[in-house]
Amino acid sequence: MQHSDVIILGGGLAGMTLALALDAHGVRCAVVDPVDPQKTIASDFDGRVSAISSSSYRLLDAIGVGQHLEGKGCPIRKIWVSDGLAPGTLDFTPGEDDDPLGIMFENRELRLALQAASRTAKTLDLHIPGRAAQAERDADSVRVTLEDGTALSASLLVAAEGRHSPTREAAHINAARWTYDEIAIVTAIHHEKPHDNVAYEIFYPDGPFALLPMLPGDRSAIVWTVPKKRAPALLALNERAFLAEIQKRIGGFLGEIGLAAPRSSFPLGFHHSARIVDTRLALVGDSGHGIHPVAGQGLNLGFRDVAALTEVLVDGMRLGLDPGDAQLLKRYDRWRSLDNLMVAGVSDSTIRLFGVRGKTASAVRRLGMRMIGKLPPLKDRIMHEARGESGARPKLLQGMEL
């Protein structure tokens, strides 16, 4: 039986980042994921991107991933928010010496960087592709048997399997959940005019339309939220008709446009676990919480989980505790619960607020945006949230050593 300190089920962006963070601090990890990594780093860009906050980038930099991302991301220097294309917009622009509001990366580039960093890891044990056939937990240890018969043991099991985590379900951890009657259409466009590092969030009654700046300066990713009943027809449009629909929502301010990636779509939902720990078990990322992509905070919440759990485990092991100690898991749960709940609540409330139809509701929203624009302290607070620089931050998110 192969023994590690921690077994991580799920080698996606959150799971692999946790493995590298722990490995960088001398914690032995085994990672199990059924997906062939070559499929996730295919050269064709699929339009999937992530806005990495400044604090999340500090985490990646601290664990040796940042060096593989240099020059691959597009900084967001401004966020432009509007209720449709009507007057009364709100923009967030940090000071010249401040960190950007985020950095846009293709998900493929993030995966490539994590793979590159894993090659120099000290004690990382990768079972990718590999699938857990059985997982057992008790007061003393964790045991996982893979489908190929490999037997693993550890002191702690981490579920980083995504929204439909079978490990969370097996642990009978209750979660508040609902589905939105919406589909997110994801693609990317080339455009005639440069984006100038501006991200646009345009709210329509049918759902938000996000334009996210990418490298080079004439390319942007699109996350377009549409009602489920309209999605099939939009996805079936020919390229010219589809671009015409996009141009209607942009209003032409980027000039002529063309498709830069295939179209894909995924359903939108919300879930928030009542707790993110159990006996020798911790949930990380989407296994514990899933939110609407409107604010681009989903992956960043997962990175905050990673930074907090890493700090809790490293501190505990230095005191002689094993990684699955109930005291450590309780500290992790307490540290992350409030932040996860608050961000989830804000994202859900934003969608519901901008989904209210009618001229009166639109006028009230535009008035609210103008008021926020005239209150610098409030704008600064929102920008701090976007950069992940509020609350009790783990040391790795501050660029500090553990």
mmCIF file of N, CA, C and O in Angstrom, residues 292-359:
data_model
loop_
_atom_site.group_PDB
_atom_site.id
_atom_site.type_symbol
_atom_site.label_atom_id
_atom_site.label_comp_id
_atom_site.label_asym_id
_atom_site.label_seq_id
_atom_site.Cartn_x
_atom_site.Cartn_y
_atom_site.Cartn_z
ATOM 1 N N HIS A 292 -22.745 31.345 -9.696
ATOM 2 C CA HIS A 292 -22.933 31.885 -11.055
ATOM 3 C C HIS A 292 -21.635 32.569 -11.486
ATOM 4 O O HIS A 292 -20.960 33.212 -10.665
ATOM 5 N N PRO A 293 -21.257 32.450 -12.768
ATOM 6 C CA PRO A 293 -19.986 33.039 -13.216
ATOM 7 C C PRO A 293 -19.997 34.551 -13.377
ATOM 8 O O PRO A 293 -19.013 35.116 -13.856
ATOM 9 N N VAL A 294 -21.092 35.225 -12.973
ATOM 10 C CA VAL A 294 -21.240 36.646 -13.265
ATOM 11 C C VAL A 294 -20.062 37.490 -12.772
ATOM 12 O O VAL A 294 -19.651 38.431 -13.439
ATOM 13 N N ALA A 295 -19.507 37.183 -11.605
ATOM 14 C CA ALA A 295 -18.416 38.001 -11.071
ATOM 15 C C ALA A 295 -17.050 37.373 -11.283
ATOM 16 O O ALA A 295 -16.035 37.929 -10.857
ATOM 17 N N GLY A 296 -17.004 36.219 -11.936
ATOM 18 C CA GLY A 296 -15.728 35.575 -12.215
ATOM 19 C C GLY A 296 -14.973 35.127 -10.987
ATOM 20 O O GLY A 296 -13.747 35.048 -11.012
ATOM 21 N N GLN A 297 -15.697 34.804 -9.909
ATOM 22 C CA GLN A 297 -15.025 34.489 -8.647
ATOM 23 C C GLN A 297 -14.987 33.006 -8.316
ATOM 24 O O GLN A 297 -14.430 32.615 -7.294
ATOM 25 N N GLY A 298 -15.595 32.148 -9.143
ATOM 26 C CA GLY A 298 -15.672 30.736 -8.810
ATOM 27 C C GLY A 298 -14.325 30.088 -8.563
ATOM 28 O O GLY A 298 -14.086 29.486 -7.510
ATOM 29 N N LEU A 299 -13.399 30.186 -9.526
ATOM 30 C CA LEU A 299 -12.081 29.580 -9.364
ATOM 31 C C LEU A 299 -11.298 30.269 -8.256
ATOM 32 O O LEU A 299 -10.560 29.617 -7.512
ATOM 33 N N ASN A 300 -11.456 31.586 -8.124
ATOM 34 C CA ASN A 300 -10.735 32.294 -7.068
ATOM 35 C C ASN A 300 -11.174 31.838 -5.681
ATOM 36 O O ASN A 300 -10.366 31.783 -4.752
ATOM 37 N N LEU A 301 -12.467 31.519 -5.522
ATOM 38 C CA LEU A 301 -12.917 30.951 -4.249
ATOM 39 C C LEU A 301 -12.205 29.624 -3.987
ATOM 40 O O LEU A 301 -11.817 29.327 -2.851
ATOM 41 N N GLY A 302 -12.053 28.828 -5.047
ATOM 42 C CA GLY A 302 -11.331 27.571 -4.898
ATOM 43 C C GLY A 302 -9.884 27.790 -4.493
ATOM 44 O O GLY A 302 -9.346 27.065 -3.636
ATOM 45 N N PHE A 303 -9.230 28.795 -5.062
ATOM 46 C CA PHE A 303 -7.844 29.095 -4.692
ATOM 47 C C PHE A 303 -7.756 29.599 -3.243
ATOM 48 O O PHE A 303 -6.780 29.335 -2.543
ATOM 49 N N ARG A 304 -8.781 30.317 -2.792
ATOM 50 C CA ARG A 304 -8.797 30.728 -1.384
ATOM 51 C C ARG A 304 -8.911 29.512 -0.478
ATOM 52 O O ARG A 304 -8.276 29.458 0.584
ATOM 53 N N ASP A 305 -9.723 28.540 -0.885
ATOM 54 C CA ASP A 305 -9.792 27.277 -0.131
ATOM 55 C C ASP A 305 -8.412 26.634 -0.065
ATOM 56 O O ASP A 305 -7.973 26.170 0.993
ATOM 57 N N VAL A 306 -7.748 26.578 -1.209
ATOM 58 C CA VAL A 306 -6.424 25.951 -1.288
ATOM 59 C C VAL A 306 -5.446 26.625 -0.334
ATOM 60 O O VAL A 306 -4.723 25.963 0.426
ATOM 61 N N ALA A 307 -5.397 27.957 -0.363
ATOM 62 C CA ALA A 307 -4.446 28.693 0.478
ATOM 63 C C ALA A 307 -4.746 28.477 1.960
ATOM 64 O O ALA A 307 -3.831 28.293 2.771
ATOM 65 N N ALA A 308 -6.030 28.494 2.319
ATOM 66 C CA ALA A 308 -6.402 28.313 3.726
ATOM 67 C C ALA A 308 -6.096 26.898 4.201
ATOM 68 O O ALA A 308 -5.527 26.703 5.289
ATOM 69 N N LEU A 309 -6.476 25.890 3.406
ATOM 70 C CA LEU A 309 -6.233 24.507 3.816
ATOM 71 C C LEU A 309 -4.740 24.224 3.904
ATOM 72 O O LEU A 309 -4.283 23.547 4.838
ATOM 73 N N THR A 310 -3.961 24.741 2.963
ATOM 74 C CA THR A 310 -2.509 24.551 3.019
ATOM 75 C C THR A 310 -1.939 25.127 4.302
ATOM 76 O O THR A 310 -1.141 24.467 5.006
ATOM 77 N N GLU A 311 -2.336 26.341 4.647
ATOM 78 C CA GLU A 311 -1.821 26.971 5.864
ATOM 79 C C GLU A 311 -2.226 26.197 7.112
ATOM 80 O O GLU A 311 -1.408 25.977 8.022
ATOM 81 N N VAL A 312 -3.474 25.756 7.160
ATOM 82 C CA VAL A 312 -3.962 25.007 8.314
ATOM 83 C C VAL A 312 -3.182 23.696 8.481
ATOM 84 O O VAL A 312 -2.739 23.355 9.586
ATOM 85 N N LEU A 313 -2.998 22.969 7.382
ATOM 86 C CA LEU A 313 -2.309 21.678 7.470
ATOM 87 C C LEU A 313 -0.831 21.840 7.801
ATOM 88 O O LEU A 313 -0.291 21.099 8.631
ATOM 89 N N VAL A 314 -0.174 22.798 7.165
ATOM 90 C CA VAL A 314 1.263 23.003 7.423
ATOM 91 C C VAL A 314 1.480 23.436 8.868
ATOM 92 O O VAL A 314 2.374 22.923 9.561
ATOM 93 N N ASP A 315 0.672 24.377 9.350
ATOM 94 C CA ASP A 315 0.800 24.809 10.751
ATOM 95 C C ASP A 315 0.577 23.636 11.699
ATOM 96 O O ASP A 315 1.312 23.454 12.678
ATOM 97 N N GLY A 316 -0.447 22.830 11.428
ATOM 98 C CA GLY A 316 -0.753 21.703 12.306
ATOM 99 C C GLY A 316 0.336 20.652 12.308
ATOM 100 O O GLY A 316 0.707 20.124 13.364
ATOM 101 N N MET A 317 0.865 20.335 11.123
ATOM 102 C CA MET A 317 1.911 19.307 11.055
ATOM 103 C C MET A 317 3.191 19.770 11.731
ATOM 104 O O MET A 317 3.933 18.952 12.289
ATOM 105 N N ARG A 318 3.459 21.059 11.727
ATOM 106 C CA ARG A 318 4.634 21.570 12.438
ATOM 107 C C ARG A 318 4.485 21.420 13.953
ATOM 108 O O ARG A 318 5.475 21.359 14.684
ATOM 109 N N LEU A 319 3.238 21.354 14.397
ATOM 110 C CA LEU A 319 2.965 21.138 15.823
ATOM 111 C C LEU A 319 2.867 19.660 16.178
ATOM 112 O O LEU A 319 2.601 19.301 17.326
ATOM 113 N N GLY A 320 3.038 18.795 15.168
ATOM 114 C CA GLY A 320 3.001 17.365 15.409
ATOM 115 C C GLY A 320 1.647 16.713 15.189
ATOM 116 O O GLY A 320 1.484 15.519 15.455
ATOM 117 N N LEU A 321 0.677 17.465 14.686
ATOM 118 C CA LEU A 321 -0.643 16.902 14.410
ATOM 119 C C LEU A 321 -0.653 16.261 13.028
ATOM 120 O O LEU A 321 0.087 16.680 12.134
ATOM 121 N N ASP A 322 -1.483 15.251 12.840
ATOM 122 C CA ASP A 322 -1.560 14.673 11.506
ATOM 123 C C ASP A 322 -2.581 15.453 10.675
ATOM 124 O O ASP A 322 -3.464 16.120 11.225
ATOM 125 N N PRO A 323 -2.473 15.405 9.346
ATOM 126 C CA PRO A 323 -3.305 16.266 8.495
ATOM 127 C C PRO A 323 -4.808 16.061 8.650
ATOM 128 O O PRO A 323 -5.583 16.966 8.340
ATOM 129 N N GLY A 324 -5.235 14.880 9.109
ATOM 130 C CA GLY A 324 -6.657 14.632 9.244
ATOM 131 C C GLY A 324 -7.214 14.945 10.613
ATOM 132 O O GLY A 324 -8.373 14.611 10.908
ATOM 133 N N ASP A 325 -6.413 15.597 11.456
ATOM 134 C CA ASP A 325 -6.852 15.911 12.815
ATOM 135 C C ASP A 325 -8.120 16.770 12.786
ATOM 136 O O ASP A 325 -8.204 17.748 12.038
ATOM 137 N N ALA A 326 -9.087 16.404 13.602
ATOM 138 C CA ALA A 326 -10.382 17.093 13.613
ATOM 139 C C ALA A 326 -10.250 18.572 13.948
ATOM 140 O O ALA A 326 -11.020 19.403 13.450
ATOM 141 N N GLN A 327 -9.278 18.941 14.793
ATOM 142 C CA GLN A 327 -9.086 20.350 15.147
ATOM 143 C C GLN A 327 -8.694 21.170 13.922
ATOM 144 O O GLN A 327 -9.164 22.301 13.739
ATOM 145 N N LEU A 328 -7.807 20.602 13.101
ATOM 146 C CA LEU A 328 -7.365 21.317 11.907
ATOM 147 C C LEU A 328 -8.505 21.480 10.916
ATOM 148 O O LEU A 328 -8.686 22.557 10.330
ATOM 149 N N LEU A 329 -9.279 20.435 10.733
ATOM 150 C CA LEU A 329 -10.386 20.508 9.782
ATOM 151 C C LEU A 329 -11.450 21.493 10.252
ATOM 152 O O LEU A 329 -12.049 22.205 9.443
ATOM 153 N N LYS A 330 -11.671 21.549 11.554
ATOM 154 C CA LYS A 330 -12.637 22.507 12.094
ATOM 155 C C LYS A 330 -12.168 23.934 11.834
ATOM 156 O O LYS A 330 -12.961 24.818 11.487
ATOM 157 N N ARG A 331 -10.858 24.168 11.964
ATOM 158 C CA ARG A 331 -10.321 25.509 11.704
ATOM 159 C C ARG A 331 -10.509 25.883 10.238
ATOM 160 O O ARG A 331 -10.903 27.009 9.911
ATOM 161 N N TYR A 332 -10.247 24.935 9.345
ATOM 162 C CA TYR A 332 -10.427 25.184 7.905
ATOM 163 C C TYR A 332 -11.877 25.501 7.595
ATOM 164 O O TYR A 332 -12.176 26.470 6.877
ATOM 165 N N ASP A 333 -12.796 24.727 8.119
ATOM 166 C CA ASP A 333 -14.225 24.938 7.876
ATOM 167 C C ASP A 333 -14.662 26.312 8.365
ATOM 168 O O ASP A 333 -15.385 27.036 7.669
ATOM 169 N N ARG A 334 -14.220 26.675 9.549
ATOM 170 C CA ARG A 334 -14.607 27.964 10.136
ATOM 171 C C ARG A 334 -14.018 29.121 9.333
ATOM 172 O O ARG A 334 -14.682 30.149 9.114
ATOM 173 N N TRP A 335 -12.791 28.960 8.877
ATOM 174 C CA TRP A 335 -12.100 30.023 8.146
ATOM 175 C C TRP A 335 -12.776 30.314 6.810
ATOM 176 O O TRP A 335 -12.947 31.467 6.424
ATOM 177 N N ARG A 336 -13.195 29.274 6.105
ATOM 178 C CA ARG A 336 -13.689 29.453 4.750
ATOM 179 C C ARG A 336 -15.203 29.636 4.641
ATOM 180 O O ARG A 336 -15.693 30.155 3.637
ATOM 181 N N SER A 337 -15.950 29.203 5.622
ATOM 182 C CA SER A 337 -17.414 29.166 5.474
ATOM 183 C C SER A 337 -18.025 30.535 5.209
ATOM 184 O O SER A 337 -18.842 30.696 4.295
ATOM 185 N N LEU A 338 -17.658 31.536 5.990
ATOM 186 C CA LEU A 338 -18.288 32.843 5.858
ATOM 187 C C LEU A 338 -17.952 33.495 4.518
ATOM 188 O O LEU A 338 -18.827 34.029 3.831
ATOM 189 N N ASP A 339 -16.683 33.443 4.117
ATOM 190 C CA ASP A 339 -16.274 34.054 2.855
ATOM 191 C C ASP A 339 -16.989 33.396 1.679
ATOM 192 O O ASP A 339 -17.510 34.077 0.782
ATOM 193 N N ASN A 340 -17.031 32.069 1.676
ATOM 194 C CA ASN A 340 -17.723 31.363 0.590
ATOM 195 C C ASN A 340 -19.194 31.747 0.530
ATOM 196 O O ASN A 340 -19.755 31.967 -0.550
ATOM 197 N N LEU A 341 -19.830 31.839 1.697
ATOM 198 C CA LEU A 341 -21.254 32.164 1.731
ATOM 199 C C LEU A 341 -21.512 33.585 1.256
ATOM 200 O O LEU A 341 -22.459 33.843 0.497
ATOM 201 N N MET A 342 -20.670 34.530 1.661
ATOM 202 C CA MET A 342 -20.873 35.927 1.283
ATOM 203 C C MET A 342 -20.709 36.121 -0.223
ATOM 204 O O MET A 342 -21.529 36.793 -0.869
ATOM 205 N N VAL A 343 -19.668 35.539 -0.808
ATOM 206 C CA VAL A 343 -19.445 35.691 -2.246
ATOM 207 C C VAL A 343 -20.571 35.023 -3.029
ATOM 208 O O VAL A 343 -21.062 35.565 -4.030
ATOM 209 N N ALA A 344 -21.009 33.859 -2.566
ATOM 210 C CA ALA A 344 -22.116 33.167 -3.230
ATOM 211 C C ALA A 344 -23.382 34.009 -3.176
ATOM 212 O O ALA A 344 -24.122 34.121 -4.167
ATOM 213 N N GLY A 345 -23.637 34.620 -2.023
ATOM 214 C CA GLY A 345 -24.831 35.445 -1.880
ATOM 215 C C GLY A 345 -24.813 36.668 -2.774
ATOM 216 O O GLY A 345 -25.831 37.031 -3.373
ATOM 217 N N VAL A 346 -23.651 37.305 -2.887
ATOM 218 C CA VAL A 346 -23.534 38.496 -3.732
ATOM 219 C C VAL A 346 -23.762 38.137 -5.199
ATOM 220 O O VAL A 346 -24.467 38.837 -5.925
ATOM 221 N N SER A 347 -23.165 37.039 -5.661
ATOM 222 C CA SER A 347 -23.315 36.656 -7.072
ATOM 223 C C SER A 347 -24.768 36.318 -7.384
ATOM 224 O O SER A 347 -25.301 36.724 -8.422
ATOM 225 N N ASP A 348 -25.418 35.591 -6.495
ATOM 226 C CA ASP A 348 -26.811 35.222 -6.735
ATOM 227 C C ASP A 348 -27.716 36.450 -6.702
ATOM 228 O O ASP A 348 -28.607 36.603 -7.548
ATOM 229 N N SER A 349 -27.481 37.342 -5.751
ATOM 230 C CA SER A 349 -28.309 38.549 -5.648
ATOM 231 C C SER A 349 -28.148 39.446 -6.869
ATOM 232 O O SER A 349 -29.117 40.061 -7.341
ATOM 233 N N THR A 350 -26.918 39.535 -7.387
ATOM 234 C CA THR A 350 -26.664 40.366 -8.566
ATOM 235 C C THR A 350 -27.468 39.871 -9.761
ATOM 236 O O THR A 350 -28.092 40.656 -10.485
ATOM 237 N N ILE A 351 -27.461 38.563 -9.972
ATOM 238 C CA ILE A 351 -28.205 37.989 -11.089
ATOM 239 C C ILE A 351 -29.694 38.267 -10.948
ATOM 240 O O ILE A 351 -30.379 38.641 -11.905
ATOM 241 N N ARG A 352 -30.212 38.108 -9.754
ATOM 242 C CA ARG A 352 -31.651 38.310 -9.543
ATOM 243 C C ARG A 352 -32.021 39.796 -9.681
ATOM 244 O O ARG A 352 -33.079 40.136 -10.222
ATOM 245 N N LEU A 353 -31.146 40.682 -9.196
ATOM 246 C CA LEU A 353 -31.422 42.115 -9.280
ATOM 247 C C LEU A 353 -31.488 42.579 -10.733
ATOM 248 O O LEU A 353 -32.417 43.285 -11.138
ATOM 249 N N PHE A 354 -30.489 42.182 -11.525
ATOM 250 C CA PHE A 354 -30.460 42.636 -12.922
ATOM 251 C C PHE A 354 -31.423 41.852 -13.801
ATOM 252 O O PHE A 354 -31.638 42.222 -14.955
ATOM 253 N N GLY A 355 -32.014 40.799 -13.277
ATOM 254 C CA GLY A 355 -32.993 40.040 -14.048
ATOM 255 C C GLY A 355 -34.402 40.596 -13.945
ATOM 256 O O GLY A 355 -35.305 40.147 -14.666
ATOM 257 N N VAL A 356 -34.614 41.582 -13.062
ATOM 258 C CA VAL A 356 -35.944 42.188 -12.929
ATOM 259 C C VAL A 356 -36.211 43.058 -14.161
ATOM 260 O O VAL A 356 -35.436 43.953 -14.481
ATOM 261 N N ARG A 357 -37.307 42.784 -14.840
ATOM 262 C CA ARG A 357 -37.604 43.478 -16.082
ATOM 263 C C ARG A 357 -38.378 44.772 -15.837
ATOM 264 O O ARG A 357 -38.973 44.962 -14.775
ATOM 265 N N GLY A 358 -38.353 45.645 -16.828
ATOM 266 C CA GLY A 358 -39.143 46.868 -16.775
ATOM 267 C C GLY A 358 -38.286 48.111 -16.727
ATOM 268 O O GLY A 358 -37.143 48.104 -16.247
ATOM 269 N N LYS A 359 -38.854 49.220 -17.246
ATOM 270 C CA LYS A 359 -38.117 50.481 -17.290
ATOM 271 C C LYS A 359 -37.834 51.028 -15.902
ATOM 272 O O LYS A 359 -36.773 51.609 -15.652
#
